[in-house]
Amino acid sequence: DVCSSDLVYIKGEWYDLNALVNSPTTGLTIAAATAINNLGQILATASDAVGNTHTVILTIGKKESRDNRPLP
């Protein structure tokens, strides 16, 4: 697995982390992905709407509803 800026390469696919985070809803913009573990969790740095920097953990997987039912 490879990470570079806001793109990551996992199991043969590139992912745009900003597209996955749904930036308009969260208010976060991923600046850099720095590590990926065996569970597919990504350690990244993100900025919020006022410029504060945050460390975030992202998990790429199936979308689920709030009650853990898979979404279409």
PDB file of N, CA and C in Angstrom:
ATOM      1  N   ASP A   1       0.838  -1.182   0.000  1.00  0.00           N
ATOM      2  CA  ASP A   1       0.000   0.000   0.000  1.00  0.00           C
ATOM      3  C   ASP A   1       0.888   1.253   0.000  1.00  0.00           C
ATOM      4  N   VAL A   2       0.461   2.251  -0.730  1.00  0.00           N
ATOM      5  CA  VAL A   2       1.245   3.467  -0.892  1.00  0.00           C
ATOM      6  C   VAL A   2       0.366   4.668  -0.585  1.00  0.00           C
ATOM      7  N   CYS A   3       0.941   5.669   0.075  1.00  0.00           N
ATOM      8  CA  CYS A   3       0.201   6.909   0.265  1.00  0.00           C
ATOM      9  C   CYS A   3       1.060   8.080  -0.198  1.00  0.00           C
ATOM     10  N   SER A   4       0.422   9.050  -0.813  1.00  0.00           N
ATOM     11  CA  SER A   4       1.114  10.211  -1.338  1.00  0.00           C
ATOM     12  C   SER A   4       0.131  11.364  -1.377  1.00  0.00           C
ATOM     13  N   SER A   5       0.413  12.427  -0.656  1.00  0.00           N
ATOM     14  CA  SER A   5      -0.468  13.580  -0.600  1.00  0.00           C
ATOM     15  C   SER A   5      -1.864  13.138  -0.173  1.00  0.00           C
ATOM     16  N   ASP A   6      -2.900  13.429  -0.960  1.00  0.00           N
ATOM     17  CA  ASP A   6      -4.260  13.042  -0.584  1.00  0.00           C
ATOM     18  C   ASP A   6      -4.737  11.832  -1.382  1.00  0.00           C
ATOM     19  N   LEU A   7      -3.813  11.122  -2.040  1.00  0.00           N
ATOM     20  CA  LEU A   7      -4.139   9.904  -2.780  1.00  0.00           C
ATOM     21  C   LEU A   7      -3.490   8.705  -2.108  1.00  0.00           C
ATOM     22  N   VAL A   8      -4.186   7.581  -2.081  1.00  0.00           N
ATOM     23  CA  VAL A   8      -3.597   6.343  -1.557  1.00  0.00           C
ATOM     24  C   VAL A   8      -3.853   5.209  -2.547  1.00  0.00           C
ATOM     25  N   TYR A   9      -2.931   4.266  -2.577  1.00  0.00           N
ATOM     26  CA  TYR A   9      -3.020   3.098  -3.450  1.00  0.00           C
ATOM     27  C   TYR A   9      -3.132   1.875  -2.555  1.00  0.00           C
ATOM     28  N   ILE A  10      -4.297   1.223  -2.591  1.00  0.00           N
ATOM     29  CA  ILE A  10      -4.551   0.075  -1.729  1.00  0.00           C
ATOM     30  C   ILE A  10      -5.109  -1.055  -2.588  1.00  0.00           C
ATOM     31  N   LYS A  11      -4.467  -2.205  -2.502  1.00  0.00           N
ATOM     32  CA  LYS A  11      -4.931  -3.411  -3.193  1.00  0.00           C
ATOM     33  C   LYS A  11      -5.298  -3.157  -4.651  1.00  0.00           C
ATOM     34  N   GLY A  12      -4.415  -2.467  -5.366  1.00  0.00           N
ATOM     35  CA  GLY A  12      -4.603  -2.267  -6.794  1.00  0.00           C
ATOM     36  C   GLY A  12      -5.480  -1.109  -7.198  1.00  0.00           C
ATOM     37  N   GLU A  13      -5.936  -0.303  -6.252  1.00  0.00           N
ATOM     38  CA  GLU A  13      -6.799   0.834  -6.584  1.00  0.00           C
ATOM     39  C   GLU A  13      -6.296   2.120  -5.942  1.00  0.00           C
ATOM     40  N   TRP A  14      -6.399   3.223  -6.687  1.00  0.00           N
ATOM     41  CA  TRP A  14      -6.100   4.549  -6.150  1.00  0.00           C
ATOM     42  C   TRP A  14      -7.364   5.150  -5.558  1.00  0.00           C
ATOM     43  N   TYR A  15      -7.234   5.791  -4.417  1.00  0.00           N
ATOM     44  CA  TYR A  15      -8.360   6.460  -3.766  1.00  0.00           C
ATOM     45  C   TYR A  15      -8.013   7.923  -3.539  1.00  0.00           C
ATOM     46  N   ASP A  16      -8.937   8.814  -3.901  1.00  0.00           N
ATOM     47  CA  ASP A  16      -8.818  10.233  -3.608  1.00  0.00           C
ATOM     48  C   ASP A  16      -9.470  10.441  -2.247  1.00  0.00           C
ATOM     49  N   LEU A  17      -8.673  10.685  -1.239  1.00  0.00           N
ATOM     50  CA  LEU A  17      -9.204  10.771   0.122  1.00  0.00           C
ATOM     51  C   LEU A  17     -10.190  11.916   0.295  1.00  0.00           C
ATOM     52  N   ASN A  18      -9.982  13.021  -0.399  1.00  0.00           N
ATOM     53  CA  ASN A  18     -10.929  14.130  -0.265  1.00  0.00           C
ATOM     54  C   ASN A  18     -12.294  13.760  -0.822  1.00  0.00           C
ATOM     55  N   ALA A  19     -12.341  12.944  -1.851  1.00  0.00           N
ATOM     56  CA  ALA A  19     -13.628  12.487  -2.376  1.00  0.00           C
ATOM     57  C   ALA A  19     -14.298  11.536  -1.387  1.00  0.00           C
ATOM     58  N   LEU A  20     -13.509  10.709  -0.709  1.00  0.00           N
ATOM     59  CA  LEU A  20     -14.070   9.755   0.243  1.00  0.00           C
ATOM     60  C   LEU A  20     -14.543  10.418   1.532  1.00  0.00           C
ATOM     61  N   VAL A  21     -13.881  11.494   1.923  1.00  0.00           N
ATOM     62  CA  VAL A  21     -14.223  12.178   3.169  1.00  0.00           C
ATOM     63  C   VAL A  21     -15.484  13.009   3.012  1.00  0.00           C
ATOM     64  N   ASN A  22     -15.891  13.300   1.773  1.00  0.00           N
ATOM     65  CA  ASN A  22     -17.064  14.134   1.517  1.00  0.00           C
ATOM     66  C   ASN A  22     -16.846  15.507   2.142  1.00  0.00           C
ATOM     67  N   SER A  23     -15.810  16.192   1.677  1.00  0.00           N
ATOM     68  CA  SER A  23     -15.362  17.464   2.239  1.00  0.00           C
ATOM     69  C   SER A  23     -16.445  18.496   2.514  1.00  0.00           C
ATOM     70  N   PRO A  24     -17.448  18.694   1.632  1.00  0.00           N
ATOM     71  CA  PRO A  24     -18.474  19.704   1.949  1.00  0.00           C
ATOM     72  C   PRO A  24     -19.235  19.385   3.238  1.00  0.00           C
ATOM     73  N   THR A  25     -19.450  18.120   3.524  1.00  0.00           N
ATOM     74  CA  THR A  25     -20.191  17.732   4.723  1.00  0.00           C
ATOM     75  C   THR A  25     -19.329  17.814   5.975  1.00  0.00           C
ATOM     76  N   THR A  26     -18.102  17.313   5.890  1.00  0.00           N
ATOM     77  CA  THR A  26     -17.240  17.275   7.076  1.00  0.00           C
ATOM     78  C   THR A  26     -16.533  18.589   7.324  1.00  0.00           C
ATOM     79  N   GLY A  27     -16.343  19.379   6.268  1.00  0.00           N
ATOM     80  CA  GLY A  27     -15.596  20.621   6.403  1.00  0.00           C
ATOM     81  C   GLY A  27     -14.098  20.394   6.445  1.00  0.00           C
ATOM     82  N   LEU A  28     -13.662  19.185   6.158  1.00  0.00           N
ATOM     83  CA  LEU A  28     -12.237  18.857   6.197  1.00  0.00           C
ATOM     84  C   LEU A  28     -11.675  18.681   4.797  1.00  0.00           C
ATOM     85  N   THR A  29     -10.431  19.085   4.639  1.00  0.00           N
ATOM     86  CA  THR A  29      -9.688  18.835   3.409  1.00  0.00           C
ATOM     87  C   THR A  29      -8.431  18.078   3.792  1.00  0.00           C
ATOM     88  N   ILE A  30      -8.241  16.906   3.195  1.00  0.00           N
ATOM     89  CA  ILE A  30      -7.067  16.094   3.493  1.00  0.00           C
ATOM     90  C   ILE A  30      -5.855  16.723   2.828  1.00  0.00           C
ATOM     91  N   ALA A  31      -4.824  16.980   3.622  1.00  0.00           N
ATOM     92  CA  ALA A  31      -3.599  17.565   3.100  1.00  0.00           C
ATOM     93  C   ALA A  31      -2.577  16.492   2.760  1.00  0.00           C
ATOM     94  N   ALA A  32      -2.490  15.459   3.613  1.00  0.00           N
ATOM     95  CA  ALA A  32      -1.498  14.411   3.390  1.00  0.00           C
ATOM     96  C   ALA A  32      -1.886  13.142   4.120  1.00  0.00           C
ATOM     97  N   ALA A  33      -1.716  12.029   3.441  1.00  0.00           N
ATOM     98  CA  ALA A  33      -1.849  10.715   4.075  1.00  0.00           C
ATOM     99  C   ALA A  33      -0.437  10.293   4.454  1.00  0.00           C
ATOM    100  N   THR A  34      -0.248   9.852   5.692  1.00  0.00           N
ATOM    101  CA  THR A  34       1.115   9.575   6.144  1.00  0.00           C
ATOM    102  C   THR A  34       1.398   8.109   6.437  1.00  0.00           C
ATOM    103  N   ALA A  35       0.354   7.299   6.675  1.00  0.00           N
ATOM    104  CA  ALA A  35       0.578   5.881   6.982  1.00  0.00           C
ATOM    105  C   ALA A  35      -0.698   5.089   6.756  1.00  0.00           C
ATOM    106  N   ILE A  36      -0.531   3.797   6.460  1.00  0.00           N
ATOM    107  CA  ILE A  36      -1.650   2.873   6.301  1.00  0.00           C
ATOM    108  C   ILE A  36      -1.315   1.625   7.094  1.00  0.00           C
ATOM    109  N   ASN A  37      -2.279   1.115   7.899  1.00  0.00           N
ATOM    110  CA  ASN A  37      -2.026  -0.119   8.635  1.00  0.00           C
ATOM    111  C   ASN A  37      -2.687  -1.310   7.937  1.00  0.00           C
ATOM    112  N   ASN A  38      -2.527  -2.504   8.497  1.00  0.00           N
ATOM    113  CA  ASN A  38      -3.056  -3.723   7.884  1.00  0.00           C
ATOM    114  C   ASN A  38      -4.581  -3.788   7.867  1.00  0.00           C
ATOM    115  N   LEU A  39      -5.245  -2.952   8.644  1.00  0.00           N
ATOM    116  CA  LEU A  39      -6.705  -2.914   8.657  1.00  0.00           C
ATOM    117  C   LEU A  39      -7.264  -1.956   7.606  1.00  0.00           C
ATOM    118  N   GLY A  40      -6.375  -1.287   6.876  1.00  0.00           N
ATOM    119  CA  GLY A  40      -6.814  -0.323   5.877  1.00  0.00           C
ATOM    120  C   GLY A  40      -7.088   1.051   6.448  1.00  0.00           C
ATOM    121  N   GLN A  41      -6.717   1.270   7.695  1.00  0.00           N
ATOM    122  CA  GLN A  41      -6.902   2.584   8.300  1.00  0.00           C
ATOM    123  C   GLN A  41      -5.751   3.487   7.869  1.00  0.00           C
ATOM    124  N   ILE A  42      -6.100   4.725   7.548  1.00  0.00           N
ATOM    125  CA  ILE A  42      -5.128   5.677   7.012  1.00  0.00           C
ATOM    126  C   ILE A  42      -4.965   6.822   7.992  1.00  0.00           C
ATOM    127  N   LEU A  43      -3.738   7.085   8.375  1.00  0.00           N
ATOM    128  CA  LEU A  43      -3.425   8.237   9.212  1.00  0.00           C
ATOM    129  C   LEU A  43      -3.182   9.412   8.272  1.00  0.00           C
ATOM    130  N   ALA A  44      -3.885  10.513   8.502  1.00  0.00           N
ATOM    131  CA  ALA A  44      -3.782  11.658   7.596  1.00  0.00           C
ATOM    132  C   ALA A  44      -3.832  12.963   8.372  1.00  0.00           C
ATOM    133  N   THR A  45      -3.414  14.015   7.700  1.00  0.00           N
ATOM    134  CA  THR A  45      -3.512  15.372   8.213  1.00  0.00           C
ATOM    135  C   THR A  45      -4.587  16.081   7.406  1.00  0.00           C
ATOM    136  N   ALA A  46      -5.474  16.787   8.102  1.00  0.00           N
ATOM    137  CA  ALA A  46      -6.566  17.490   7.435  1.00  0.00           C
ATOM    138  C   ALA A  46      -6.678  18.906   7.982  1.00  0.00           C
ATOM    139  N   SER A  47      -7.222  19.801   7.161  1.00  0.00           N
ATOM    140  CA  SER A  47      -7.485  21.177   7.580  1.00  0.00           C
ATOM    141  C   SER A  47      -8.987  21.411   7.578  1.00  0.00           C
ATOM    142  N   ASP A  48      -9.460  22.179   8.569  1.00  0.00           N
ATOM    143  CA  ASP A  48     -10.881  22.516   8.595  1.00  0.00           C
ATOM    144  C   ASP A  48     -11.104  23.852   7.892  1.00  0.00           C
ATOM    145  N   ALA A  49     -12.338  24.320   7.890  1.00  0.00           N
ATOM    146  CA  ALA A  49     -12.716  25.516   7.133  1.00  0.00           C
ATOM    147  C   ALA A  49     -12.007  26.782   7.588  1.00  0.00           C
ATOM    148  N   VAL A  50     -11.574  26.827   8.859  1.00  0.00           N
ATOM    149  CA  VAL A  50     -10.882  28.030   9.345  1.00  0.00           C
ATOM    150  C   VAL A  50      -9.372  27.870   9.361  1.00  0.00           C
ATOM    151  N   GLY A  51      -8.871  26.744   8.839  1.00  0.00           N
ATOM    152  CA  GLY A  51      -7.428  26.555   8.712  1.00  0.00           C
ATOM    153  C   GLY A  51      -6.761  25.788   9.829  1.00  0.00           C
ATOM    154  N   ASN A  52      -7.537  25.293  10.807  1.00  0.00           N
ATOM    155  CA  ASN A  52      -6.943  24.478  11.864  1.00  0.00           C
ATOM    156  C   ASN A  52      -6.530  23.124  11.292  1.00  0.00           C
ATOM    157  N   THR A  53      -5.404  22.593  11.753  1.00  0.00           N
ATOM    158  CA  THR A  53      -4.906  21.306  11.291  1.00  0.00           C
ATOM    159  C   THR A  53      -5.302  20.227  12.283  1.00  0.00           C
ATOM    160  N   HIS A  54      -5.725  19.078  11.754  1.00  0.00           N
ATOM    161  CA  HIS A  54      -6.153  17.951  12.567  1.00  0.00           C
ATOM    162  C   HIS A  54      -5.488  16.677  12.075  1.00  0.00           C
ATOM    163  N   THR A  55      -5.203  15.766  12.982  1.00  0.00           N
ATOM    164  CA  THR A  55      -4.786  14.422  12.614  1.00  0.00           C
ATOM    165  C   THR A  55      -6.040  13.563  12.623  1.00  0.00           C
ATOM    166  N   VAL A  56      -6.257  12.807  11.549  1.00  0.00           N
ATOM    167  CA  VAL A  56      -7.466  11.996  11.422  1.00  0.00           C
ATOM    168  C   VAL A  56      -7.099  10.566  11.042  1.00  0.00           C
ATOM    169  N   ILE A  57      -7.974   9.638  11.399  1.00  0.00           N
ATOM    170  CA  ILE A  57      -7.845   8.249  10.974  1.00  0.00           C
ATOM    171  C   ILE A  57      -9.026   7.952  10.059  1.00  0.00           C
ATOM    172  N   LEU A  58      -8.718   7.501   8.852  1.00  0.00           N
ATOM    173  CA  LEU A  58      -9.737   7.187   7.859  1.00  0.00           C
ATOM    174  C   LEU A  58      -9.735   5.688   7.619  1.00  0.00           C
ATOM    175  N   THR A  59     -10.902   5.107   7.425  1.00  0.00           N
ATOM    176  CA  THR A  59     -11.006   3.690   7.119  1.00  0.00           C
ATOM    177  C   THR A  59     -11.762   3.529   5.812  1.00  0.00           C
ATOM    178  N   ILE A  60     -11.139   2.888   4.843  1.00  0.00           N
ATOM    179  CA  ILE A  60     -11.793   2.622   3.563  1.00  0.00           C
ATOM    180  C   ILE A  60     -12.467   1.275   3.678  1.00  0.00           C
ATOM    181  N   GLY A  61     -13.749   1.267   3.433  1.00  0.00           N
ATOM    182  CA  GLY A  61     -14.510   0.026   3.526  1.00  0.00           C
ATOM    183  C   GLY A  61     -15.902   0.245   2.994  1.00  0.00           C
ATOM    184  N   LYS A  62     -16.778  -0.677   3.298  1.00  0.00           N
ATOM    185  CA  LYS A  62     -18.157  -0.569   2.844  1.00  0.00           C
ATOM    186  C   LYS A  62     -18.866   0.545   3.598  1.00  0.00           C
ATOM    187  N   LYS A  63     -19.738   1.247   2.871  1.00  0.00           N
ATOM    188  CA  LYS A  63     -20.562   2.258   3.523  1.00  0.00           C
ATOM    189  C   LYS A  63     -21.625   1.556   4.347  1.00  0.00           C
ATOM    190  N   GLU A  64     -21.893   2.097   5.520  1.00  0.00           N
ATOM    191  CA  GLU A  64     -22.930   1.543   6.375  1.00  0.00           C
ATOM    192  C   GLU A  64     -23.782   2.669   6.919  1.00  0.00           C
ATOM    193  N   SER A  65     -25.002   2.340   7.242  1.00  0.00           N
ATOM    194  CA  SER A  65     -25.885   3.317   7.853  1.00  0.00           C
ATOM    195  C   SER A  65     -25.493   3.471   9.321  1.00  0.00           C
ATOM    196  N   ARG A  66     -26.130   4.384  10.001  1.00  0.00           N
ATOM    197  CA  ARG A  66     -25.813   4.595  11.418  1.00  0.00           C
ATOM    198  C   ARG A  66     -26.114   3.371  12.275  1.00  0.00           C
ATOM    199  N   ASP A  67     -27.026   2.513  11.819  1.00  0.00           N
ATOM    200  CA  ASP A  67     -27.317   1.303  12.596  1.00  0.00           C
ATOM    201  C   ASP A  67     -26.568   0.091  12.011  1.00  0.00           C
ATOM    202  N   ASN A  68     -25.482   0.376  11.268  1.00  0.00           N
ATOM    203  CA  ASN A  68     -24.568  -0.640  10.722  1.00  0.00           C
ATOM    204  C   ASN A  68     -25.149  -1.528   9.636  1.00  0.00           C
ATOM    205  N   ARG A  69     -26.263  -1.130   9.024  1.00  0.00           N
ATOM    206  CA  ARG A  69     -26.779  -1.882   7.879  1.00  0.00           C
ATOM    207  C   ARG A  69     -26.063  -1.394   6.629  1.00  0.00           C
ATOM    208  N   PRO A  70     -25.645  -2.305   5.737  1.00  0.00           N
ATOM    209  CA  PRO A  70     -24.975  -1.887   4.501  1.00  0.00           C
ATOM    210  C   PRO A  70     -25.870  -0.982   3.666  1.00  0.00           C
ATOM    211  N   LEU A  71     -25.281   0.027   3.057  1.00  0.00           N
ATOM    212  CA  LEU A  71     -26.004   0.926   2.159  1.00  0.00           C
ATOM    213  C   LEU A  71     -25.795   0.434   0.729  1.00  0.00           C
ATOM    214  N   PRO A  72     -26.747   0.702  -0.150  1.00  0.00           N
ATOM    215  CA  PRO A  72     -26.601   0.274  -1.552  1.00  0.00           C
ATOM    216  C   PRO A  72     -25.460   1.006  -2.229  1.00  0.00           C
TER     217      PRO A  72
END
